[in-house]
Amino acid sequence: MKLWGGRFETGPSAVFEEFSGSLHFDRKLVKADIEGSQAFARALERGGILSSEEATQLVQAFAEISSESEDPAAFDGAGDEDIHTFVIRRLKAKVGALADKIHTGRSRNEQVSLDIRLWLRASSTALLHSTADLLAELLTLARKYPDAIIPGYTHLRRAQAVLWPHYLLAYFEMFSRDFERLEQARRRVNVLPLGSGALAGSGFPFDRPAIAQDLRFDAISRNSMDVSADRDFALDFLYACSTVMLHLSRLAEDWILYSSEEFGWIALGDGVTSGSSLMPQKKNPDSLELIRGKSGRVIGDLTSLFITMKGLPMTYNRDMQEDKEPIFDAFHQTSGSLRMAKVVAESIVLDPAKPAAAADESWVVATDLAEELARRGVPFHKAHQLVGKLVLESVKAGRRPASWTPDQLAAFAPEFTLDMAKLFQPAEGMKTRTVPGGTAPSAVAAALQEAEERLAGMKERLADL
Ligand code: ARG
């Protein structure tokens, strides 16, 4: 069946039919398509185009098609051009000629926008839930080791000591911004396109706010041409997925490193690792590697739609059919990766002695010493120079910070005093970083508390969706 054909003398070539058909992927929109069509039947009833018996009959038939389509076999042998055509064909089989009225004043161009919006709205909500779950798990993992000290890195060189919860809270911030991005994407998606027609606005005076209310949209679109032409609501969704994946990828990279024999800080659970078919001793972090790998794929989905859209003349162009597979793929990969990361986080066991030793044996305390000198009146550049000399001497002699006695330190330069030797313990200097956002234990305790409250707020907003 086709939803067009009157002006053609011959049908499409077999090659074109196969080339242009989208049912094999847009069948994912079947529920959305039907939900939208049911609301449209009610709109036609309100507009006096359908009697209330007709509308009821259509809504009922759509409901049957919806439940029948849960069986994948419902699509077996279906040669329809797209999901909209599939649904109408099934409708015709159920209600006969009445089905011909459902498309009154409606175009597939707005219908496809509506379907994607409904699908993206549900998908954003699902991703928001998974993101909130991961955020909660990060806080749990932070609370398991509240006092653990790790070296923080820049350039993958030990830089300054931080608390383990401080490190995890950095990811909490990234994923909470992702949460906000998903909320924003959801808001942009949650706008009713119906009533726009093919591009010029419907020729029937639909009560668009009533349709919006029926389908739980926050607003109606303002311009019919924009509806046919626009996919930036989908790009917003893909961008939100891409930043989630970017952050997951960096988290994965960290944990692959930290669980390696070279670092040895964390152990990943057996349940999230795989063995080697050849090397009996191997326990590989495949779950994290897959997250890292899939992040490239999702960023590719964003890029793909961007490039599809650039340069299209107003308004709808069939190129836009290429929007669906990137959206479906990005959702599927992002949702799987968020859930995977949560399970990995649950499985992590930290051995606090390992990162503590890494901090002790390196010069992560150097900044603490230089800043202490500066607090006592030594100009910072001078203090930096002095501590640099101390480090150079130590490195040459193979000495770690704690090997310096207070007397030796005081003898090194007159600016140093005996009590400053306590700063050779990474935990000491850390106490000075009490600024909001710093790694002092007091600041981190407050940040953890605040993060928990913020997460509770996010969960409340989620409950309202
Ligand atoms: N399958 C198309 C899409 O996904 C449906 C939209 C309308 N098609 C058309 N030729 N006007 O974009």
Tab-separated table of C-alpha atoms and ligand atoms in Angstrom:
chain	number	residue	atom	x	y	z
A	1	MET	CA	0.000	0.000	0.000
A	2	LYS	CA	1.011	3.628	-0.613
A	3	LEU	CA	-0.239	6.848	0.919
A	4	TRP	CA	0.142	8.470	-2.524
A	5	GLY	CA	-0.034	7.293	-6.148
A	6	GLY	CA	-2.862	9.100	-7.964
A	7	ARG	CA	-0.619	11.189	-10.162
A	8	PHE	CA	1.676	8.321	-11.137
A	9	GLU	CA	1.247	6.145	-14.198
A	10	THR	CA	3.603	3.456	-13.021
A	11	GLY	CA	4.643	2.324	-9.566
A	12	PRO	CA	8.113	2.750	-8.104
A	13	SER	CA	10.902	0.545	-9.367
A	14	ALA	CA	11.812	-2.362	-7.161
A	15	VAL	CA	15.237	-0.853	-6.601
A	16	PHE	CA	13.772	2.483	-5.492
A	17	GLU	CA	11.269	0.782	-3.216
A	18	GLU	CA	13.963	-1.141	-1.469
A	19	PHE	CA	16.328	1.793	-1.377
A	20	SER	CA	13.847	4.241	0.111
A	21	GLY	CA	11.918	2.038	2.508
A	22	SER	CA	12.420	2.771	6.194
A	23	LEU	CA	10.083	0.309	7.885
A	24	HIS	CA	12.955	-1.943	8.949
A	25	PHE	CA	14.142	0.796	11.311
A	26	ASP	CA	11.263	3.228	11.822
A	27	ARG	CA	9.069	0.399	13.095
A	28	LYS	CA	10.545	1.389	16.448
A	29	LEU	CA	8.150	4.353	16.234
A	30	VAL	CA	5.039	2.193	16.015
A	31	LYS	CA	3.732	3.045	19.497
A	32	ALA	CA	4.452	6.733	19.045
A	33	ASP	CA	2.804	6.763	15.614
A	34	ILE	CA	-0.316	5.154	17.008
A	35	GLU	CA	-0.469	7.358	20.102
A	36	GLY	CA	-0.238	10.417	17.841
A	37	SER	CA	-2.887	9.066	15.469
A	38	GLN	CA	-5.288	8.359	18.308
A	39	ALA	CA	-4.942	11.932	19.495
A	40	PHE	CA	-5.403	13.087	15.916
A	41	ALA	CA	-8.625	11.061	15.616
A	42	ARG	CA	-9.920	12.869	18.718
A	43	ALA	CA	-8.883	16.192	17.151
A	44	LEU	CA	-10.821	15.288	13.978
A	45	GLU	CA	-13.806	14.525	16.168
A	46	ARG	CA	-13.550	17.882	17.934
A	47	GLY	CA	-13.279	19.515	14.501
A	48	GLY	CA	-16.471	17.819	13.334
A	49	ILE	CA	-14.681	15.788	10.635
A	50	LEU	CA	-15.320	12.484	12.398
A	51	SER	CA	-18.446	11.556	14.313
A	52	SER	CA	-17.822	10.439	17.842
A	53	GLU	CA	-18.645	6.822	16.875
A	54	GLU	CA	-16.105	6.986	14.051
A	55	ALA	CA	-13.439	8.456	16.303
A	56	THR	CA	-14.085	5.808	18.939
A	57	GLN	CA	-13.893	3.075	16.323
A	58	LEU	CA	-10.564	4.417	15.025
A	59	VAL	CA	-9.060	4.841	18.485
A	60	GLN	CA	-10.075	1.281	19.313
A	61	ALA	CA	-8.633	-0.116	16.076
A	62	PHE	CA	-5.365	1.763	16.701
A	63	ALA	CA	-5.195	0.232	20.179
A	64	GLU	CA	-5.503	-3.230	18.647
A	65	ILE	CA	-2.762	-2.491	16.104
A	66	SER	CA	-0.584	-1.260	18.944
A	67	SER	CA	-0.878	-4.444	20.950
A	68	GLU	CA	-0.600	-6.677	17.872
A	69	SER	CA	2.610	-4.916	16.868
A	70	GLU	CA	4.270	-6.024	20.109
A	71	ASP	CA	4.731	-9.336	18.330
A	72	PRO	CA	7.664	-8.837	15.932
A	73	ALA	CA	5.926	-11.249	13.557
A	74	ALA	CA	3.402	-8.450	12.885
A	75	PHE	CA	6.051	-6.919	10.610
A	76	ASP	CA	6.876	-10.152	8.772
A	77	GLY	CA	6.581	-9.636	5.035
A	78	ALA	CA	5.351	-6.033	5.427
A	79	GLY	CA	6.404	-4.158	2.292
A	80	ASP	CA	5.213	-0.735	3.442
A	81	GLU	CA	7.264	2.351	2.692
A	82	ASP	CA	7.433	3.449	6.317
A	83	ILE	CA	5.820	3.040	9.713
A	84	HIS	CA	3.049	5.555	8.937
A	85	THR	CA	2.029	3.539	5.878
A	86	PHE	CA	2.223	0.273	7.828
A	87	VAL	CA	-0.149	1.573	10.491
A	88	ILE	CA	-2.659	2.934	7.974
A	89	ARG	CA	-2.649	-0.350	6.039
A	90	ARG	CA	-3.429	-2.238	9.231
A	91	LEU	CA	-6.110	0.308	10.026
A	92	LYS	CA	-7.741	-0.198	6.636
A	93	ALA	CA	-7.779	-3.934	7.214
A	94	LYS	CA	-9.695	-3.311	10.442
A	95	VAL	CA	-12.083	-0.459	9.675
A	96	GLY	CA	-12.216	-0.336	5.869
A	97	ALA	CA	-13.127	2.955	4.217
A	98	LEU	CA	-13.252	4.849	7.521
A	99	ALA	CA	-9.439	4.652	7.566
A	100	ASP	CA	-9.340	7.002	4.581
A	101	LYS	CA	-10.482	9.869	6.823
A	102	ILE	CA	-7.666	9.687	9.396
A	103	HIS	CA	-5.201	11.643	7.291
A	104	THR	CA	-7.528	14.634	6.819
A	105	GLY	CA	-5.471	17.806	7.072
A	106	ARG	CA	-2.381	15.890	8.172
A	107	SER	CA	0.963	15.296	6.489
A	108	ARG	CA	3.586	12.664	7.130
A	109	ASN	CA	6.062	15.501	7.486
A	110	GLU	CA	4.480	16.648	10.733
A	111	GLN	CA	3.595	13.096	11.678
A	112	VAL	CA	7.201	11.972	11.531
A	113	SER	CA	8.226	14.974	13.623
A	114	LEU	CA	5.513	14.097	16.120
A	115	ASP	CA	6.563	10.454	16.278
A	116	ILE	CA	10.208	11.278	16.838
A	117	ARG	CA	9.284	13.813	19.497
A	118	LEU	CA	7.162	11.303	21.374
A	119	TRP	CA	9.891	8.698	21.097
A	120	LEU	CA	12.619	11.139	22.179
A	121	ARG	CA	10.539	12.371	25.085
A	122	ALA	CA	10.260	8.849	26.503
A	123	SER	CA	13.904	8.122	25.709
A	124	SER	CA	15.127	11.300	27.427
A	125	THR	CA	13.125	10.382	30.488
A	126	ALA	CA	14.679	6.910	30.491
A	127	LEU	CA	18.190	8.382	30.181
A	128	LEU	CA	17.461	10.846	32.984
A	129	HIS	CA	16.583	7.907	35.240
A	130	SER	CA	19.762	6.026	34.307
A	131	THR	CA	21.862	9.151	34.851
A	132	ALA	CA	20.328	9.699	38.291
A	133	ASP	CA	21.075	6.057	39.147
A	134	LEU	CA	24.714	6.478	38.180
A	135	LEU	CA	24.958	9.725	40.169
A	136	ALA	CA	23.631	7.913	43.235
A	137	GLU	CA	26.143	5.103	42.733
A	138	LEU	CA	29.046	7.567	42.504
A	139	LEU	CA	28.041	9.028	45.864
A	140	THR	CA	27.811	5.538	47.364
A	141	LEU	CA	31.287	4.728	46.077
A	142	ALA	CA	32.581	8.022	47.496
A	143	ARG	CA	31.046	7.321	50.920
A	144	LYS	CA	32.646	3.854	51.024
A	145	TYR	CA	36.126	5.417	51.319
A	146	PRO	CA	35.603	8.892	52.783
A	147	ASP	CA	39.242	9.427	53.873
A	148	ALA	CA	41.127	7.690	51.078
A	149	ILE	CA	43.838	9.849	49.534
A	150	ILE	CA	44.852	9.580	45.894
A	151	PRO	CA	47.308	11.565	43.836
A	152	GLY	CA	45.440	13.805	41.424
A	153	TYR	CA	47.019	14.042	37.980
A	154	THR	CA	47.702	16.599	35.304
A	155	HIS	CA	49.421	15.403	32.113
A	156	LEU	CA	49.096	11.957	33.736
A	157	ARG	CA	51.838	13.006	36.165
A	158	ARG	CA	51.188	13.059	39.892
A	159	ALA	CA	50.197	16.616	40.726
A	160	GLN	CA	48.487	17.184	44.088
A	161	ALA	CA	46.826	14.881	46.582
A	162	VAL	CA	43.032	14.807	46.692
A	163	LEU	CA	40.422	12.800	48.541
A	164	TRP	CA	38.862	9.853	46.725
A	165	PRO	CA	35.377	11.360	47.220
A	166	HIS	CA	36.643	14.636	45.753
A	167	TYR	CA	37.737	12.794	42.626
A	168	LEU	CA	34.363	11.078	42.281
A	169	LEU	CA	32.511	14.324	42.906
A	170	ALA	CA	34.209	15.740	39.805
A	171	TYR	CA	32.336	13.101	37.793
A	172	PHE	CA	29.214	13.808	39.801
A	173	GLU	CA	29.383	17.390	38.503
A	174	MET	CA	29.870	16.275	34.906
A	175	PHE	CA	26.978	13.837	34.992
A	176	SER	CA	24.727	16.295	36.797
A	177	ARG	CA	25.323	18.785	33.979
A	178	ASP	CA	24.485	15.960	31.571
A	179	PHE	CA	21.291	15.482	33.537
A	180	GLU	CA	20.475	19.152	32.966
A	181	ARG	CA	21.311	18.852	29.276
A	182	LEU	CA	18.948	15.907	28.955
A	183	GLU	CA	16.248	17.878	30.755
A	184	GLN	CA	16.777	20.773	28.341
A	185	ALA	CA	16.720	18.459	25.336
A	186	ARG	CA	13.505	16.965	26.657
A	187	ARG	CA	11.945	20.417	26.977
A	188	ARG	CA	12.829	21.275	23.374
A	189	VAL	CA	11.415	17.957	22.198
A	190	ASN	CA	8.217	18.416	24.151
A	191	VAL	CA	6.504	20.723	21.664
A	192	LEU	CA	3.519	19.704	19.502
A	193	PRO	CA	4.123	19.887	15.735
A	194	LEU	CA	0.648	18.651	14.646
A	195	GLY	CA	-1.417	21.239	12.804
A	196	SER	CA	1.495	22.233	10.601
A	197	GLY	CA	0.411	20.226	7.570
A	198	ALA	CA	3.075	19.453	5.004
A	199	LEU	CA	4.698	22.867	5.495
A	200	ALA	CA	2.052	25.601	5.254
A	201	GLY	CA	-0.199	24.855	8.207
A	202	SER	CA	-3.237	22.627	8.159
A	203	GLY	CA	-6.269	23.737	6.170
A	204	PHE	CA	-8.503	22.586	9.021
A	205	PRO	CA	-8.921	24.757	12.092
A	206	PHE	CA	-7.614	22.323	14.688
A	207	ASP	CA	-7.568	23.334	18.316
A	208	ARG	CA	-3.832	22.800	18.574
A	209	PRO	CA	-3.549	23.528	22.323
A	210	ALA	CA	-6.176	20.826	22.908
A	211	ILE	CA	-4.095	18.289	20.924
A	212	ALA	CA	-1.022	19.381	22.871
A	213	GLN	CA	-2.833	18.778	26.108
A	214	ASP	CA	-4.064	15.394	24.922
A	215	LEU	CA	-0.500	14.306	24.121
A	216	ARG	CA	0.983	16.006	27.215
A	217	PHE	CA	3.092	18.504	25.267
A	218	ASP	CA	4.192	21.669	27.068
A	219	ALA	CA	3.635	23.930	24.067
A	220	ILE	CA	2.684	24.071	20.387
A	221	SER	CA	5.155	24.892	17.618
A	222	ARG	CA	4.929	28.455	16.318
A	223	ASN	CA	5.736	28.055	12.625
A	224	SER	CA	4.602	25.339	10.233
A	225	MET	CA	7.657	25.588	7.957
A	226	ASP	CA	9.951	25.273	10.936
A	227	VAL	CA	8.201	22.021	11.898
A	228	SER	CA	8.817	20.414	8.505
A	229	ALA	CA	12.394	21.617	8.322
A	230	ASP	CA	13.676	21.312	11.855
A	231	ARG	CA	15.596	18.495	13.490
A	232	ASP	CA	17.598	20.487	15.986
A	233	PHE	CA	15.541	19.044	18.825
A	234	ALA	CA	17.046	15.696	17.768
A	235	LEU	CA	20.521	17.240	17.621
A	236	ASP	CA	20.025	18.532	21.174
A	237	PHE	CA	19.214	15.006	22.264
A	238	LEU	CA	22.238	13.613	20.426
A	239	TYR	CA	24.474	16.263	21.950
A	240	ALA	CA	23.236	15.415	25.429
A	241	CYS	CA	23.924	11.724	24.704
A	242	SER	CA	27.369	12.630	23.388
A	243	THR	CA	28.415	14.504	26.519
A	244	VAL	CA	27.140	11.648	28.697
A	245	MET	CA	29.267	9.293	26.598
A	246	LEU	CA	32.262	11.620	26.655
A	247	HIS	CA	32.162	11.645	30.448
A	248	LEU	CA	31.567	7.912	30.635
A	249	SER	CA	34.499	7.365	28.317
A	250	ARG	CA	36.845	9.364	30.527
A	251	LEU	CA	35.581	7.593	33.628
A	252	ALA	CA	36.134	4.276	31.847
A	253	GLU	CA	39.655	5.297	30.876
A	254	ASP	CA	40.455	6.261	34.484
A	255	TRP	CA	39.163	3.016	35.870
A	256	ILE	CA	40.941	0.926	33.233
A	257	LEU	CA	44.160	2.618	34.334
A	258	TYR	CA	43.467	2.515	38.059
A	259	SER	CA	42.614	-1.193	37.911
A	260	SER	CA	45.726	-2.066	35.880
A	261	GLU	CA	48.653	-3.908	37.476
A	262	GLU	CA	50.672	-0.700	37.097
A	263	PHE	CA	48.301	1.295	39.334
A	264	GLY	CA	46.569	-1.450	41.281
A	265	TRP	CA	44.270	0.945	43.169
A	266	ILE	CA	40.949	-0.617	42.377
A	267	ALA	CA	39.696	-4.109	41.672
A	268	LEU	CA	36.804	-4.575	39.249
A	269	GLY	CA	34.305	-7.313	40.032
A	270	ASP	CA	34.509	-10.625	38.183
A	271	GLY	CA	31.050	-9.897	36.838
A	272	VAL	CA	32.206	-6.951	34.731
A	273	THR	CA	35.476	-8.369	33.412
A	274	SER	CA	36.378	-11.062	30.895
A	275	GLY	CA	39.132	-13.609	30.550
A	276	SER	CA	41.388	-14.433	27.654
A	277	SER	CA	40.927	-17.505	25.472
A	278	LEU	CA	44.677	-18.019	25.525
A	279	MET	CA	46.195	-16.421	28.626
A	280	PRO	CA	44.755	-18.037	31.734
A	281	GLN	CA	45.748	-15.247	34.128
A	282	LYS	CA	43.936	-12.406	32.332
A	283	LYS	CA	41.056	-10.416	33.798
A	284	ASN	CA	40.278	-7.728	31.260
A	285	PRO	CA	38.185	-4.574	31.777
A	286	ASP	CA	36.059	-5.185	28.664
A	287	SER	CA	32.959	-3.516	30.100
A	288	LEU	CA	34.849	-0.239	30.453
A	289	GLU	CA	36.575	-0.605	27.112
A	290	LEU	CA	33.214	-1.067	25.427
A	291	ILE	CA	31.871	2.073	27.093
A	292	ARG	CA	34.917	3.948	25.802
A	293	GLY	CA	34.444	2.444	22.348
A	294	LYS	CA	30.739	3.168	22.165
A	295	SER	CA	31.347	6.810	23.054
A	296	GLY	CA	32.992	7.311	19.657
A	297	ARG	CA	30.016	5.735	18.009
A	298	VAL	CA	27.520	8.065	19.723
A	299	ILE	CA	29.568	11.145	18.874
A	300	GLY	CA	29.468	9.773	15.313
A	301	ASP	CA	25.665	9.684	15.521
A	302	LEU	CA	25.638	13.385	16.432
A	303	THR	CA	28.024	14.208	13.607
A	304	SER	CA	25.999	12.134	11.177
A	305	LEU	CA	22.771	14.061	11.753
A	306	PHE	CA	24.578	17.391	11.754
A	307	ILE	CA	25.950	16.649	8.316
A	308	THR	CA	22.634	15.301	7.060
A	309	MET	CA	20.928	18.576	7.977
A	310	LYS	CA	23.457	21.119	6.812
A	311	GLY	CA	22.679	22.544	3.429
A	312	LEU	CA	19.100	21.247	3.147
A	313	PRO	CA	16.803	23.772	1.498
A	314	MET	CA	13.600	24.637	3.304
A	315	THR	CA	11.572	22.671	4.329
A	316	TYR	CA	11.248	18.867	4.434
A	317	ASN	CA	13.633	16.804	2.322
A	318	ARG	CA	13.778	13.056	2.240
A	319	ASP	CA	17.377	13.209	3.483
A	320	MET	CA	15.766	13.754	6.865
A	321	GLN	CA	14.669	10.134	6.980
A	322	GLU	CA	18.318	9.500	7.826
A	323	ASP	CA	17.721	11.075	11.260
A	324	LYS	CA	16.280	7.958	12.815
A	325	GLU	CA	19.050	5.412	12.920
A	326	PRO	CA	21.532	7.784	14.633
A	327	ILE	CA	18.897	8.712	17.213
A	328	PHE	CA	17.957	5.104	17.916
A	329	ASP	CA	21.576	4.040	18.072
A	330	ALA	CA	22.633	6.893	20.348
A	331	PHE	CA	19.841	6.133	22.774
A	332	HIS	CA	20.547	2.435	22.809
A	333	GLN	CA	24.297	2.842	23.351
A	334	THR	CA	23.985	5.637	25.913
A	335	SER	CA	21.392	3.857	27.940
A	336	GLY	CA	23.389	0.607	27.917
A	337	SER	CA	26.600	2.419	28.830
A	338	LEU	CA	25.029	4.288	31.755
A	339	ARG	CA	23.679	1.056	33.159
A	340	MET	CA	26.987	-0.715	32.606
A	341	ALA	CA	28.938	2.052	34.346
A	342	LYS	CA	26.669	1.831	37.365
A	343	VAL	CA	27.218	-1.910	37.674
A	344	VAL	CA	30.989	-1.449	37.327
A	345	ALA	CA	30.914	1.241	40.039
A	346	GLU	CA	29.018	-1.107	42.352
A	347	SER	CA	31.694	-3.749	41.863
A	348	ILE	CA	34.697	-1.522	42.609
A	349	VAL	CA	36.877	-2.273	45.625
A	350	LEU	CA	39.481	0.354	46.415
A	351	ASP	CA	42.725	-0.575	48.163
A	352	PRO	CA	43.421	2.805	49.812
A	353	ALA	CA	47.011	1.831	50.680
A	354	LYS	CA	47.986	1.792	46.992
A	355	PRO	CA	47.059	5.362	45.997
A	356	ALA	CA	48.254	6.556	49.424
A	357	ALA	CA	51.676	5.026	48.714
A	358	ALA	CA	51.672	6.616	45.249
A	359	ALA	CA	51.029	9.968	46.892
A	360	ASP	CA	53.693	9.424	49.572
A	361	GLU	CA	56.450	8.410	47.217
A	362	SER	CA	55.936	11.321	44.849
A	363	TRP	CA	56.176	15.085	45.318
A	364	VAL	CA	52.461	15.849	45.405
A	365	VAL	CA	53.216	17.834	48.582
A	366	ALA	CA	55.474	20.310	46.795
A	367	THR	CA	52.708	22.866	46.211
A	368	ASP	CA	51.634	22.593	49.862
A	369	LEU	CA	55.158	23.516	50.962
A	370	ALA	CA	55.449	26.414	48.507
A	371	GLU	CA	52.068	27.805	49.527
A	372	GLU	CA	52.934	27.525	53.205
A	373	LEU	CA	56.076	29.563	52.577
A	374	ALA	CA	53.962	32.124	50.728
A	375	ARG	CA	51.466	32.277	53.607
A	376	ARG	CA	54.447	33.135	55.828
A	377	GLY	CA	55.511	35.992	53.614
A	378	VAL	CA	57.906	34.470	51.071
A	379	PRO	CA	56.937	35.799	47.616
A	380	PHE	CA	55.374	32.872	45.753
A	381	HIS	CA	57.867	32.723	42.883
A	382	LYS	CA	60.688	32.565	45.385
A	383	ALA	CA	58.893	29.885	47.394
A	384	HIS	CA	58.295	27.915	44.172
A	385	GLN	CA	62.010	28.134	43.349
A	386	LEU	CA	63.043	26.990	46.821
A	387	VAL	CA	60.753	23.975	46.891
A	388	GLY	CA	61.822	23.160	43.334
A	389	LYS	CA	65.405	22.958	44.595
A	390	LEU	CA	64.322	20.705	47.450
A	391	VAL	CA	62.585	18.411	44.965
A	392	LEU	CA	65.578	18.382	42.625
A	393	GLU	CA	67.927	17.448	45.445
A	394	SER	CA	65.566	14.745	46.643
A	395	VAL	CA	65.048	13.271	43.194
A	396	LYS	CA	68.816	13.154	42.644
A	397	ALA	CA	69.335	11.463	46.001
A	398	GLY	CA	66.348	9.143	45.547
A	399	ARG	CA	64.651	10.548	48.649
A	400	ARG	CA	60.920	10.570	49.229
A	401	PRO	CA	59.321	13.545	51.076
A	402	ALA	CA	58.806	11.721	54.369
A	403	SER	CA	62.539	10.899	54.574
A	404	TRP	CA	63.253	14.545	55.434
A	405	THR	CA	63.424	15.191	59.184
A	406	PRO	CA	62.319	18.595	60.518
A	407	ASP	CA	65.963	19.466	61.259
A	408	GLN	CA	67.088	18.574	57.755
A	409	LEU	CA	64.317	20.680	56.272
A	410	ALA	CA	65.113	23.691	58.428
A	411	ALA	CA	68.781	23.303	57.501
A	412	PHE	CA	67.979	23.240	53.784
A	413	ALA	CA	67.046	26.916	53.634
A	414	PRO	CA	66.349	29.568	56.289
A	415	GLU	CA	62.812	30.084	55.013
A	416	PHE	CA	61.820	26.584	56.160
A	417	THR	CA	60.880	25.986	59.808
A	418	LEU	CA	60.755	22.754	61.816
A	419	ASP	CA	56.930	22.603	61.950
A	420	MET	CA	56.692	22.732	58.154
A	421	ALA	CA	57.942	19.125	57.983
A	422	LYS	CA	54.428	17.950	58.773
A	423	LEU	CA	53.543	19.049	55.242
A	424	PHE	CA	55.496	16.069	53.946
A	425	GLN	CA	52.276	14.158	54.745
A	426	PRO	CA	49.841	14.662	51.843
A	427	ALA	CA	46.916	14.669	54.282
A	428	GLU	CA	48.279	17.803	55.994
A	429	GLY	CA	48.485	20.229	53.072
A	430	MET	CA	45.089	19.048	51.903
A	431	LYS	CA	43.553	20.581	55.025
A	432	THR	CA	44.351	24.074	53.725
A	433	ARG	CA	42.134	23.637	50.643
A	434	THR	CA	38.982	24.660	52.430
A	435	VAL	CA	37.629	26.925	49.696
A	436	PRO	CA	34.252	25.803	48.355
A	437	GLY	CA	35.080	23.263	45.668
A	438	GLY	CA	38.431	22.372	47.284
A	439	THR	CA	39.624	19.008	48.532
A	440	ALA	CA	39.956	19.780	52.283
A	441	PRO	CA	38.076	17.103	54.223
A	442	SER	CA	35.648	19.721	55.550
A	443	ALA	CA	34.946	21.085	52.054
A	444	VAL	CA	34.500	17.581	50.643
A	445	ALA	CA	32.111	16.597	53.436
A	446	ALA	CA	30.037	19.694	52.659
A	447	ALA	CA	30.193	18.979	48.923
A	448	LEU	CA	29.012	15.401	49.453
A	449	GLN	CA	26.119	16.659	51.520
A	450	GLU	CA	25.219	19.268	48.914
A	451	ALA	CA	25.486	16.692	46.101
A	452	GLU	CA	23.093	14.402	47.917
A	453	GLU	CA	20.581	17.228	48.283
A	454	ARG	CA	20.963	18.176	44.635
A	455	LEU	CA	20.399	14.572	43.576
A	456	ALA	CA	17.243	14.472	45.685
A	457	GLY	CA	16.070	17.575	43.787
A	458	MET	CA	16.789	15.890	40.445
A	459	LYS	CA	14.812	12.849	41.518
A	460	GLU	CA	11.885	15.063	42.486
A	461	ARG	CA	11.922	16.693	39.058
A	462	LEU	CA	12.042	13.227	37.489
A	463	ALA	CA	8.992	12.125	39.438
A	464	ASP	CA	7.057	15.018	37.865
A	465	LEU	CA	7.839	14.038	34.258
B	1	ARG	N1	9.770	8.163	6.138
B	1	ARG	C1	9.791	9.579	6.056
B	1	ARG	C2	10.800	10.136	7.083
B	1	ARG	O1	11.203	9.396	7.910
B	1	ARG	C3	8.401	10.060	6.292
B	1	ARG	C4	8.187	11.514	6.167
B	1	ARG	C5	7.439	11.979	4.962
B	1	ARG	N2	7.919	11.497	3.710
B	1	ARG	C6	7.841	12.230	2.591
B	1	ARG	N3	8.275	11.703	1.481
B	1	ARG	N4	7.325	13.435	2.599
B	1	ARG	O2	11.212	11.268	7.046
